[in-house]
Amino acid sequence: MLKKYGWLIWLFVILVIGFTGTSLASFFISKTTLTNTLNEQSLPVLNDSIYAETQRLMLRPNFISGQIANSTVARDWLLNGEEEPEQINQYLKDLKNKNNALTSYLISDQTRHLYNGVGIAKTMNSADPIDNWYFQLRNLKAPYEINFDSDPLTHDPTSFSVNYKVADTNGKLIGIVGLFGIKLNLDNLKGTIDAYQQNFHSNIYFLNKQGDIVFSTAKGNDRHDNISGVNGIKNISAQIVANQKNTATSLEYNADGISHLVSIRNIPDLGWQLVIDKNLDDELKPLVNVLLVNLAVGGVMTLTLMVLAFFTIKKYQNKLEKSATTDTLTNLLNRHAFDFIFQQALLDAERSRQPMCAVLLDIDFFKKINDKQGHQVGDHVLKEIAAIAKRSLRESDVICRWGGEEFLILLKNCTLEKATSIAENLRATIANNDFSRTTDLTRTRLSITVSMGVAECRDSETEDSVFERADQALAQAKENGRNSVYFSE
């Protein structure tokens, strides 16, 4: 097969490689251009827009921090030795009510008393783990801290707290003022992010310093506690959490064979990381569809061309093969083709232990037919005998034109006795046939007889030996008056 159609296969391979290579090159160039556009333009612009929206969240916390900073009530009261508790209680109540906070407090750094607007609630103790938050605040470098408190079920930030360090005129820490449970309105931010997610087909969320998702509009299985456990993006979670850049930074990851582009940005005022996760495959779908269409069209065209070429060449080669293995007059196998079949049949007979016989058939006085009635009548006789033999023999039997007026028949899975019977039936059929019925070349009855020699193939016997014994049996039939069948023991 490869020898016959090797060059056609190579042509097919070259066409496929060429067309596929061109289509893939176009696809990857388009993919690179699209990826660069997303990395350098679309995602940074989207990042800037969301960042600007998040800054609105800081307006109220910053306002409250400024409000506490501009008030001297807590500083003066602490510097005056914490006398007249009613004064600080009223200040804390006013601070709580004005900002709709859940609670307000003041902690004196000198006495460690915690005032909550009613009186002294407790004394902070460094040995008590519950009070660790206060001592951590004391070591804070910034003058104030803003913390967002999350819903324990949805993890969405619902409120925030403000802790402000109070210092004397020399800048020494003398206390901390704080507000807890100030309601946070996220409706505007949610609406904005929802719109961006739909328009830009991106997943947008915010992380805290530990990598926990503190705010996202996604629902159900799209929500995760920490990105270190999310398939794919967990591979770059450390880079995201450690990011300190206040400008858009691009990263990439792969999850379940799907490529993602990630744009991140640090929001230091909130202590959050803004994450925009873009499914690159969604953007590549049109390019992939075009690639598949191009490959399909190219494949169909190439395959059609190859099929047409294959059948055209196959038809031509079949004609050549047929002319090389078939006798053109009788359409039987020629001697060259029969040699190959006989060798294979010998091997099969040896393996299966089944008998096989060869029959040599010779037309009696064929030369006289050619001399008296012409070669056309002789050719007609040859064709008729070939047709009669085909009809008379089994489907598994093989017949060939051995040469001139001789035919050789191979009877598979056939004993000598059965082969002799088959040969006798064929001889009788030929002898009883009027060969003039199927031709206009002669008007008188044309009867033909044949002589046949039968030989059974012996174990490990060569082809020549079998044919020699069949030929000897044929010679004996001729010597004993022809029109007969003889077999070789």
Short mmCIF file of C-alpha atoms in Angstrom, two decimals:
data_model
loop_
_atom_site.label_atom_id
_atom_site.label_comp_id
_atom_site.label_asym_id
_atom_site.label_seq_id
_atom_site.Cartn_x
_atom_site.Cartn_y
_atom_site.Cartn_z
CA MET A 1 0.00 0.00 0.00
CA LEU A 2 2.72 2.43 0.98
CA LYS A 3 4.77 1.52 -2.03
CA LYS A 4 1.83 2.08 -4.35
CA TYR A 5 0.54 5.30 -2.86
CA GLY A 6 3.54 6.57 -0.91
CA TRP A 7 3.94 9.71 -3.01
CA LEU A 8 0.20 10.43 -2.70
CA ILE A 9 0.42 10.12 1.07
CA TRP A 10 3.39 12.49 1.12
CA LEU A 11 1.46 14.97 -1.02
CA PHE A 12 -1.46 14.74 1.39
CA VAL A 13 0.84 15.27 4.38
CA ILE A 14 2.50 18.29 2.74
CA LEU A 15 -0.86 19.88 1.92
CA VAL A 16 -2.19 19.26 5.43
CA ILE A 17 0.97 20.60 7.07
CA GLY A 18 1.02 23.64 4.81
CA PHE A 19 -2.63 24.54 5.28
CA THR A 20 -2.62 23.75 9.01
CA GLY A 21 0.60 25.69 9.52
CA THR A 22 -0.80 28.76 7.77
CA SER A 23 -4.05 28.62 9.75
CA LEU A 24 -2.24 28.10 13.07
CA ALA A 25 0.24 30.90 12.36
CA SER A 26 -2.65 33.27 11.67
CA PHE A 27 -4.42 32.11 14.84
CA PHE A 28 -1.39 32.55 17.12
CA ILE A 29 -0.60 35.99 15.68
CA SER A 30 -4.20 37.05 16.34
CA LYS A 31 -4.07 35.48 19.80
CA THR A 32 -0.87 37.34 20.68
CA THR A 33 -2.33 40.63 19.47
CA LEU A 34 -5.52 40.06 21.47
CA THR A 35 -3.60 39.09 24.61
CA ASN A 36 -1.36 42.16 24.35
CA THR A 37 -4.39 44.40 23.87
CA LEU A 38 -6.04 42.97 26.98
CA ASN A 39 -2.84 43.19 29.05
CA GLU A 40 -1.82 46.67 27.95
CA GLN A 41 -5.14 48.43 27.35
CA SER A 42 -8.47 46.81 28.25
CA LEU A 43 -7.66 45.34 31.68
CA PRO A 44 -5.60 48.32 32.95
CA VAL A 45 -8.42 50.71 31.96
CA LEU A 46 -10.96 48.50 33.70
CA ASN A 47 -8.66 48.29 36.73
CA ASP A 48 -8.37 52.08 36.92
CA SER A 49 -12.15 52.49 36.68
CA ILE A 50 -12.86 50.05 39.51
CA TYR A 51 -10.05 51.52 41.62
CA ALA A 52 -11.58 54.97 41.26
CA GLU A 53 -14.94 53.59 42.36
CA THR A 54 -13.42 51.96 45.46
CA GLN A 55 -11.95 55.26 46.56
CA ARG A 56 -15.47 56.41 47.32
CA LEU A 57 -15.56 53.82 50.08
CA MET A 58 -12.79 55.71 51.84
CA LEU A 59 -14.57 59.07 51.87
CA ARG A 60 -16.57 58.36 55.02
CA PRO A 61 -13.81 56.54 56.99
CA ASN A 62 -11.39 59.34 56.13
CA PHE A 63 -13.96 61.94 57.12
CA ILE A 64 -14.49 60.27 60.50
CA SER A 65 -10.73 60.00 61.05
CA GLY A 66 -10.39 63.69 60.30
CA GLN A 67 -13.28 64.45 62.63
CA ILE A 68 -11.52 62.65 65.51
CA ALA A 69 -8.19 64.24 64.64
CA ASN A 70 -9.60 67.75 64.68
CA SER A 71 -11.25 67.25 68.06
CA THR A 72 -9.14 68.07 71.14
CA VAL A 73 -11.66 66.77 73.68
CA ALA A 74 -10.04 63.35 74.16
CA ARG A 75 -6.49 64.77 74.22
CA ASP A 76 -7.29 67.50 76.72
CA TRP A 77 -9.24 65.15 78.96
CA LEU A 78 -6.39 62.62 79.07
CA LEU A 79 -3.81 65.31 79.71
CA ASN A 80 -5.94 66.66 82.59
CA GLY A 81 -5.64 63.34 84.43
CA GLU A 82 -8.88 61.71 83.27
CA GLU A 83 -10.99 63.84 85.63
CA GLU A 84 -14.70 64.50 85.15
CA PRO A 85 -15.67 61.17 83.46
CA GLU A 86 -19.02 62.71 82.41
CA GLN A 87 -17.16 64.86 79.92
CA ILE A 88 -15.52 61.93 78.06
CA ASN A 89 -18.68 59.83 78.31
CA GLN A 90 -20.66 62.57 76.57
CA TYR A 91 -17.95 62.94 73.92
CA LEU A 92 -18.02 59.20 73.15
CA LYS A 93 -21.86 59.17 73.02
CA ASP A 94 -21.91 62.11 70.64
CA LEU A 95 -19.21 60.47 68.48
CA LYS A 96 -21.17 57.22 68.34
CA ASN A 97 -24.52 58.83 67.55
CA LYS A 98 -23.15 61.25 64.97
CA ASN A 99 -21.59 58.40 62.95
CA ASN A 100 -24.28 55.74 63.59
CA ALA A 101 -21.68 53.44 65.09
CA LEU A 102 -22.39 50.34 67.13
CA THR A 103 -20.06 51.42 69.90
CA SER A 104 -17.32 53.96 70.69
CA TYR A 105 -14.42 53.80 73.12
CA LEU A 106 -11.38 55.56 74.53
CA ILE A 107 -8.38 53.78 76.04
CA SER A 108 -5.96 55.69 78.24
CA ASP A 109 -2.38 54.69 77.62
CA GLN A 110 -1.46 55.72 81.16
CA THR A 111 -4.15 53.92 83.17
CA ARG A 112 -5.10 51.36 80.48
CA HIS A 113 -8.77 52.06 81.30
CA LEU A 114 -11.29 51.49 78.51
CA TYR A 115 -14.14 54.02 78.52
CA ASN A 116 -17.26 53.15 76.48
CA GLY A 117 -19.52 56.20 76.99
CA VAL A 118 -21.00 54.82 80.19
CA GLY A 119 -17.91 54.52 82.34
CA ILE A 120 -14.88 52.33 82.70
CA ALA A 121 -15.70 49.05 80.95
CA LYS A 122 -12.41 47.30 81.76
CA THR A 123 -8.67 47.71 82.19
CA MET A 124 -6.53 46.47 79.31
CA ASN A 125 -4.07 43.71 80.31
CA SER A 126 -1.11 42.74 78.14
CA ALA A 127 -1.27 39.21 79.54
CA ASP A 128 -4.85 38.76 78.34
CA PRO A 129 -4.97 37.46 74.69
CA ILE A 130 -8.31 39.18 74.23
CA ASP A 131 -6.59 42.56 74.63
CA ASN A 132 -3.83 41.90 72.10
CA TRP A 133 -5.54 44.07 69.49
CA TYR A 134 -4.98 47.14 71.62
CA PHE A 135 -1.27 46.55 72.10
CA GLN A 136 -0.91 45.93 68.38
CA LEU A 137 -2.60 49.26 67.73
CA ARG A 138 -0.13 50.99 70.04
CA ASN A 139 2.73 49.79 67.79
CA LEU A 140 0.99 50.97 64.63
CA LYS A 141 3.11 53.49 62.72
CA ALA A 142 0.17 55.19 61.02
CA PRO A 143 -1.88 57.67 63.08
CA TYR A 144 -5.09 55.74 62.45
CA GLU A 145 -6.35 52.37 61.24
CA ILE A 146 -9.48 51.51 59.30
CA ASN A 147 -10.78 47.90 59.40
CA PHE A 148 -13.66 46.41 57.46
CA ASP A 149 -15.79 43.83 59.22
CA SER A 150 -17.27 40.99 57.10
CA ASP A 151 -20.51 39.06 57.30
CA PRO A 152 -19.57 35.60 58.68
CA LEU A 153 -21.74 33.88 56.03
CA THR A 154 -21.19 35.88 52.83
CA HIS A 155 -17.80 37.37 53.79
CA ASP A 156 -18.99 40.68 52.32
CA PRO A 157 -17.84 43.77 54.27
CA THR A 158 -20.91 45.21 56.01
CA SER A 159 -19.30 47.67 58.44
CA PHE A 160 -16.01 49.26 59.35
CA SER A 161 -14.18 50.54 62.40
CA VAL A 162 -11.86 53.50 62.90
CA ASN A 163 -9.09 53.50 65.49
CA TYR A 164 -7.26 56.81 66.01
CA LYS A 165 -4.12 57.33 68.08
CA VAL A 166 -4.27 60.34 70.41
CA ALA A 167 -0.94 62.06 71.07
CA ASP A 168 0.16 64.98 73.24
CA THR A 169 1.82 68.12 71.89
CA ASN A 170 5.13 66.27 71.72
CA GLY A 171 3.68 63.45 69.66
CA LYS A 172 3.71 60.93 72.51
CA LEU A 173 0.89 58.38 72.52
CA ILE A 174 -1.54 59.05 75.36
CA GLY A 175 -4.58 57.06 74.21
CA ILE A 176 -6.66 55.57 71.41
CA VAL A 177 -10.14 56.61 70.30
CA GLY A 178 -12.22 54.15 68.29
CA LEU A 179 -15.57 53.54 66.64
CA PHE A 180 -16.92 50.04 65.89
CA GLY A 181 -19.75 48.87 63.64
CA ILE A 182 -20.18 51.84 61.33
CA LYS A 183 -22.57 50.71 58.57
CA LEU A 184 -21.07 50.44 55.09
CA ASN A 185 -23.11 51.04 51.91
CA LEU A 186 -21.82 48.84 49.09
CA ASP A 187 -24.77 49.16 46.72
CA ASN A 188 -23.02 51.55 44.35
CA LEU A 189 -19.85 49.43 44.25
CA LYS A 190 -21.85 46.23 43.73
CA GLY A 191 -23.81 47.77 40.89
CA THR A 192 -20.64 49.05 39.25
CA ILE A 193 -18.83 45.71 39.53
CA ASP A 194 -21.87 43.81 38.25
CA ALA A 195 -21.98 46.03 35.19
CA TYR A 196 -18.25 45.64 34.57
CA GLN A 197 -18.43 41.86 35.00
CA GLN A 198 -21.23 41.58 32.44
CA ASN A 199 -19.75 44.01 29.94
CA PHE A 200 -16.17 42.76 30.17
CA HIS A 201 -16.93 39.07 30.93
CA SER A 202 -14.56 39.15 33.90
CA ASN A 203 -14.66 37.93 37.49
CA ILE A 204 -13.93 40.86 39.85
CA TYR A 205 -13.31 40.58 43.58
CA PHE A 206 -11.24 41.99 46.45
CA LEU A 207 -8.83 40.17 48.77
CA ASN A 208 -7.51 41.03 52.19
CA LYS A 209 -3.88 40.67 53.20
CA GLN A 210 -4.37 36.98 53.95
CA GLY A 211 -5.81 36.21 50.51
CA ASP A 212 -9.41 35.88 51.75
CA ILE A 213 -12.08 37.13 49.38
CA VAL A 214 -13.63 39.99 51.32
CA PHE A 215 -15.92 41.32 48.62
CA SER A 216 -17.35 39.81 45.44
CA THR A 217 -20.69 39.89 43.64
CA ALA A 218 -20.28 36.28 42.45
CA LYS A 219 -22.61 33.68 43.89
CA GLY A 220 -22.66 29.99 44.71
CA ASN A 221 -19.66 27.92 43.75
CA ASP A 222 -17.87 30.98 42.38
CA ARG A 223 -17.27 32.20 45.94
CA HIS A 224 -14.22 30.95 47.84
CA ASP A 225 -12.83 31.78 51.26
CA ASN A 226 -9.20 32.00 50.19
CA ILE A 227 -7.66 31.98 46.70
CA SER A 228 -4.89 29.65 47.87
CA GLY A 229 -7.50 26.88 47.60
CA VAL A 230 -8.90 27.87 44.21
CA ASN A 231 -7.88 25.67 41.28
CA GLY A 232 -5.46 27.39 38.92
CA ILE A 233 -5.15 30.80 40.54
CA LYS A 234 -3.71 29.22 43.68
CA ASN A 235 -0.46 28.90 41.70
CA ILE A 236 -0.10 32.69 41.65
CA SER A 237 -1.92 33.45 44.93
CA ALA A 238 1.35 34.28 46.74
CA GLN A 239 2.24 36.87 44.06
CA ILE A 240 -1.21 38.43 44.30
CA VAL A 241 -1.21 38.71 48.09
CA ALA A 242 2.37 40.06 48.16
CA ASN A 243 1.67 42.72 45.52
CA GLN A 244 2.45 46.25 46.75
CA LYS A 245 2.03 48.12 43.48
CA ASN A 246 -0.62 50.80 43.30
CA THR A 247 -0.81 50.36 39.52
CA ALA A 248 -2.32 47.58 37.42
CA THR A 249 -0.10 44.49 37.23
CA SER A 250 -0.76 41.56 34.87
CA LEU A 251 -0.39 37.86 35.67
CA GLU A 252 -1.44 34.64 33.94
CA TYR A 253 -2.51 31.17 35.06
CA ASN A 254 -4.10 28.04 33.65
CA ALA A 255 -7.02 26.12 35.16
CA ASP A 256 -8.32 22.89 33.63
CA GLY A 257 -6.76 23.77 30.29
CA ILE A 258 -8.33 27.27 30.26
CA SER A 259 -6.04 30.30 30.12
CA HIS A 260 -6.73 33.28 32.40
CA LEU A 261 -5.38 36.83 32.44
CA VAL A 262 -5.34 38.50 35.86
CA SER A 263 -5.00 42.21 36.53
CA ILE A 264 -4.22 43.08 40.18
CA ARG A 265 -3.78 46.28 42.12
CA ASN A 266 -3.00 47.08 45.73
CA ILE A 267 -5.41 49.45 47.53
CA PRO A 268 -3.38 50.47 50.59
CA ASP A 269 -6.15 52.55 52.18
CA LEU A 270 -8.38 49.48 52.40
CA GLY A 271 -5.63 46.89 52.78
CA TRP A 272 -7.20 45.05 49.86
CA GLN A 273 -6.04 43.66 46.54
CA LEU A 274 -8.26 44.32 43.54
CA VAL A 275 -8.37 41.23 41.31
CA ILE A 276 -9.81 41.16 37.78
CA ASP A 277 -9.84 37.60 36.44
CA LYS A 278 -10.39 37.36 32.68
CA ASN A 279 -11.16 34.03 31.01
CA LEU A 280 -8.97 34.31 27.92
CA ASP A 281 -10.71 31.40 26.20
CA ASP A 282 -13.95 33.41 26.06
CA GLU A 283 -12.16 36.09 24.07
CA LEU A 284 -10.45 33.50 21.90
CA LYS A 285 -13.67 31.67 20.97
CA PRO A 286 -14.25 33.73 17.78
CA LEU A 287 -10.63 33.16 16.75
CA VAL A 288 -10.90 29.44 17.56
CA ASN A 289 -14.13 29.21 15.55
CA VAL A 290 -12.48 30.87 12.56
CA LEU A 291 -9.50 28.51 12.94
CA LEU A 292 -11.78 25.46 13.07
CA VAL A 293 -13.73 26.62 10.03
CA ASN A 294 -10.50 27.21 8.10
CA LEU A 295 -9.14 23.82 9.12
CA ALA A 296 -12.44 22.12 8.24
CA VAL A 297 -12.65 23.79 4.81
CA GLY A 298 -9.00 23.05 4.12
CA GLY A 299 -9.38 19.49 5.36
CA VAL A 300 -12.46 18.85 3.20
CA MET A 301 -10.80 20.34 0.13
CA THR A 302 -7.57 18.42 0.70
CA LEU A 303 -9.41 15.20 1.45
CA THR A 304 -11.64 15.60 -1.62
CA LEU A 305 -8.62 16.21 -3.80
CA MET A 306 -6.81 13.23 -2.34
CA VAL A 307 -9.85 10.94 -2.70
CA LEU A 308 -10.28 11.91 -6.36
CA ALA A 309 -6.58 11.42 -6.98
CA PHE A 310 -6.59 8.13 -5.07
CA PHE A 311 -9.49 6.59 -6.99
CA THR A 312 -8.18 7.84 -10.31
CA ILE A 313 -4.77 6.34 -9.64
CA LYS A 314 -6.26 3.21 -8.10
CA LYS A 315 -8.43 2.63 -11.17
CA TYR A 316 -5.44 3.04 -13.43
CA GLN A 317 -3.28 0.81 -11.25
CA ASN A 318 -6.01 -1.84 -11.06
CA LYS A 319 -6.03 -1.94 -14.83
CA LEU A 320 -2.27 -2.37 -14.83
CA GLU A 321 -2.41 -5.04 -12.13
CA LYS A 322 -5.21 -6.87 -13.87
CA SER A 323 -3.32 -6.88 -17.13
CA ALA A 324 -0.26 -8.19 -15.29
CA THR A 325 -2.09 -11.01 -13.47
CA THR A 326 -5.00 -11.83 -15.77
CA ASP A 327 -5.18 -13.61 -19.09
CA THR A 328 -6.74 -11.05 -21.40
CA LEU A 329 -8.62 -13.64 -23.51
CA THR A 330 -10.28 -15.73 -20.79
CA ASN A 331 -10.13 -13.28 -17.84
CA LEU A 332 -8.62 -16.10 -15.79
CA LEU A 333 -5.48 -15.78 -13.70
CA ASN A 334 -2.32 -16.10 -15.73
CA ARG A 335 0.51 -18.41 -14.87
CA HIS A 336 2.53 -15.74 -13.03
CA ALA A 337 -0.33 -14.87 -10.67
CA PHE A 338 -1.21 -18.54 -10.12
CA ASP A 339 2.34 -19.35 -8.99
CA PHE A 340 1.98 -16.93 -6.09
CA ILE A 341 -1.47 -18.22 -5.11
CA PHE A 342 -0.33 -21.83 -5.31
CA GLN A 343 2.64 -21.21 -3.02
CA GLN A 344 0.37 -19.62 -0.42
CA ALA A 345 -2.16 -22.44 -0.76
CA LEU A 346 0.57 -25.02 -0.15
CA LEU A 347 1.53 -23.30 3.11
CA ASP A 348 -2.10 -23.06 4.23
CA ALA A 349 -2.69 -26.74 3.44
CA GLU A 350 0.34 -27.75 5.50
CA ARG A 351 -0.78 -25.66 8.48
CA SER A 352 -4.41 -26.83 8.37
CA ARG A 353 -3.59 -30.45 7.45
CA GLN A 354 -6.21 -30.32 4.73
CA PRO A 355 -5.79 -32.13 1.38
CA MET A 356 -5.32 -30.17 -1.83
CA CYS A 357 -5.25 -31.32 -5.46
CA ALA A 358 -4.05 -29.87 -8.75
CA VAL A 359 -5.81 -30.62 -12.04
CA LEU A 360 -4.15 -30.05 -15.42
CA LEU A 361 -6.66 -29.69 -18.30
CA ASP A 362 -5.73 -29.89 -21.98
CA ILE A 363 -8.09 -29.33 -24.94
CA ASP A 364 -8.00 -32.34 -27.27
CA PHE A 365 -6.82 -31.62 -30.82
CA PHE A 366 -6.97 -27.87 -30.29
CA LYS A 367 -4.49 -27.26 -33.11
CA LYS A 368 -6.90 -28.85 -35.61
CA ILE A 369 -9.63 -26.48 -34.49
CA ASN A 370 -7.38 -23.49 -35.16
CA ASP A 371 -6.24 -24.91 -38.50
CA LYS A 372 -9.71 -25.85 -39.80
CA GLN A 373 -11.98 -23.18 -38.34
CA GLY A 374 -9.58 -20.37 -37.60
CA HIS A 375 -8.09 -18.76 -34.56
CA GLN A 376 -11.26 -16.82 -33.77
CA VAL A 377 -13.13 -20.08 -33.24
CA GLY A 378 -10.16 -21.34 -31.21
CA ASP A 379 -10.31 -18.21 -29.01
CA HIS A 380 -14.05 -18.74 -28.59
CA VAL A 381 -13.45 -22.32 -27.43
CA LEU A 382 -10.89 -21.15 -24.87
CA LYS A 383 -13.29 -18.57 -23.47
CA GLU A 384 -16.18 -21.02 -23.33
CA ILE A 385 -14.16 -23.65 -21.50
CA ALA A 386 -13.01 -20.99 -19.00
CA ALA A 387 -16.66 -20.00 -18.43
CA ILE A 388 -17.82 -23.60 -18.05
CA ALA A 389 -15.01 -24.32 -15.57
CA LYS A 390 -15.90 -21.27 -13.46
CA ARG A 391 -19.53 -22.38 -13.27
CA SER A 392 -18.65 -25.98 -12.48
CA LEU A 393 -16.03 -25.41 -9.79
CA ARG A 394 -16.46 -24.38 -6.17
CA GLU A 395 -15.98 -20.80 -5.05
CA SER A 396 -12.82 -21.73 -3.18
CA ASP A 397 -11.26 -23.39 -6.23
CA VAL A 398 -8.76 -21.49 -8.39
CA ILE A 399 -8.36 -21.84 -12.17
CA CYS A 400 -5.80 -20.26 -14.45
CA ARG A 401 -4.79 -20.42 -18.07
CA TRP A 402 -1.54 -22.32 -17.87
CA GLY A 403 -0.57 -21.63 -21.45
CA GLY A 404 -1.90 -22.28 -24.97
CA GLU A 405 -4.80 -24.74 -24.64
CA GLU A 406 -3.89 -25.83 -21.09
CA PHE A 407 -5.65 -24.84 -17.88
CA LEU A 408 -4.58 -25.54 -14.32
CA ILE A 409 -7.11 -25.97 -11.52
CA LEU A 410 -6.35 -25.85 -7.78
CA LEU A 411 -8.89 -27.67 -5.58
CA LYS A 412 -8.52 -26.68 -1.91
CA ASN A 413 -9.62 -28.97 0.94
CA CYS A 414 -10.22 -31.73 -1.56
CA THR A 415 -9.13 -35.38 -1.53
CA LEU A 416 -7.83 -37.17 -4.61
CA GLU A 417 -11.06 -39.14 -4.93
CA LYS A 418 -13.22 -36.04 -4.73
CA ALA A 419 -10.93 -34.10 -7.06
CA THR A 420 -11.15 -36.89 -9.66
CA SER A 421 -14.95 -36.79 -9.39
CA ILE A 422 -15.00 -33.00 -9.87
CA ALA A 423 -12.68 -33.33 -12.87
CA GLU A 424 -14.86 -36.04 -14.38
CA ASN A 425 -17.98 -33.91 -14.02
CA LEU A 426 -16.20 -30.99 -15.68
CA ARG A 427 -14.97 -33.22 -18.50
CA ALA A 428 -18.49 -34.55 -19.13
CA THR A 429 -19.99 -31.05 -19.10
CA ILE A 430 -17.49 -29.85 -21.70
CA ALA A 431 -17.99 -32.95 -23.86
CA ASN A 432 -21.79 -32.47 -23.88
CA ASN A 433 -21.62 -28.76 -24.66
CA ASP A 434 -22.34 -27.42 -28.16
CA PHE A 435 -19.81 -24.64 -28.55
CA SER A 436 -21.54 -23.32 -31.70
CA ARG A 437 -24.57 -22.09 -29.71
CA THR A 438 -22.70 -19.11 -28.32
CA THR A 439 -21.01 -17.93 -31.52
CA ASP A 440 -21.84 -16.99 -35.09
CA LEU A 441 -18.41 -18.11 -36.29
CA THR A 442 -19.65 -21.61 -37.11
CA ARG A 443 -23.06 -22.88 -38.17
CA THR A 444 -22.46 -26.57 -37.50
CA ARG A 445 -22.37 -28.25 -34.11
CA LEU A 446 -18.99 -27.80 -32.48
CA SER A 447 -18.08 -30.43 -29.90
CA ILE A 448 -14.91 -30.29 -27.83
CA THR A 449 -13.34 -32.80 -25.50
CA VAL A 450 -10.63 -32.41 -22.90
CA SER A 451 -8.10 -34.64 -21.18
CA MET A 452 -7.29 -34.09 -17.50
CA GLY A 453 -4.61 -35.18 -15.06
CA VAL A 454 -5.15 -35.03 -11.28
CA ALA A 455 -2.48 -35.09 -8.55
CA GLU A 456 -2.86 -34.69 -4.78
CA CYS A 457 -0.27 -32.51 -3.07
CA ARG A 458 1.92 -34.46 -0.70
CA ASP A 459 3.52 -33.19 2.51
CA SER A 460 6.47 -30.87 1.86
CA GLU A 461 6.06 -31.35 -1.89
CA THR A 462 7.25 -28.63 -4.22
CA GLU A 463 5.12 -26.90 -6.80
CA ASP A 464 7.12 -28.38 -9.67
CA SER A 465 6.71 -31.89 -8.28
CA VAL A 466 2.92 -31.58 -8.06
CA PHE A 467 2.63 -30.20 -11.58
CA GLU A 468 4.95 -32.91 -12.91
CA ARG A 469 2.77 -35.66 -11.49
CA ALA A 470 -0.39 -33.98 -12.81
CA ASP A 471 1.27 -33.66 -16.19
CA GLN A 472 2.17 -37.35 -16.14
CA ALA A 473 -1.45 -38.24 -15.39
CA LEU A 474 -2.52 -35.97 -18.26
CA ALA A 475 -0.09 -37.67 -20.63
CA GLN A 476 -1.54 -41.03 -19.65
CA ALA A 477 -5.06 -39.75 -20.43
CA LYS A 478 -3.93 -38.64 -23.86
CA GLU A 479 -2.20 -41.93 -24.55
CA ASN A 480 -5.34 -43.86 -23.66
CA GLY A 481 -7.61 -42.16 -26.17
CA ARG A 482 -8.11 -38.65 -24.66
CA ASN A 483 -11.46 -37.31 -23.38
CA SER A 484 -10.71 -38.87 -20.03
CA VAL A 485 -9.47 -38.15 -16.49
CA TYR A 486 -6.45 -39.89 -14.94
CA PHE A 487 -4.92 -39.36 -11.55
CA SER A 488 -1.46 -39.77 -10.11
CA GLU A 489 -1.02 -41.91 -7.00
#
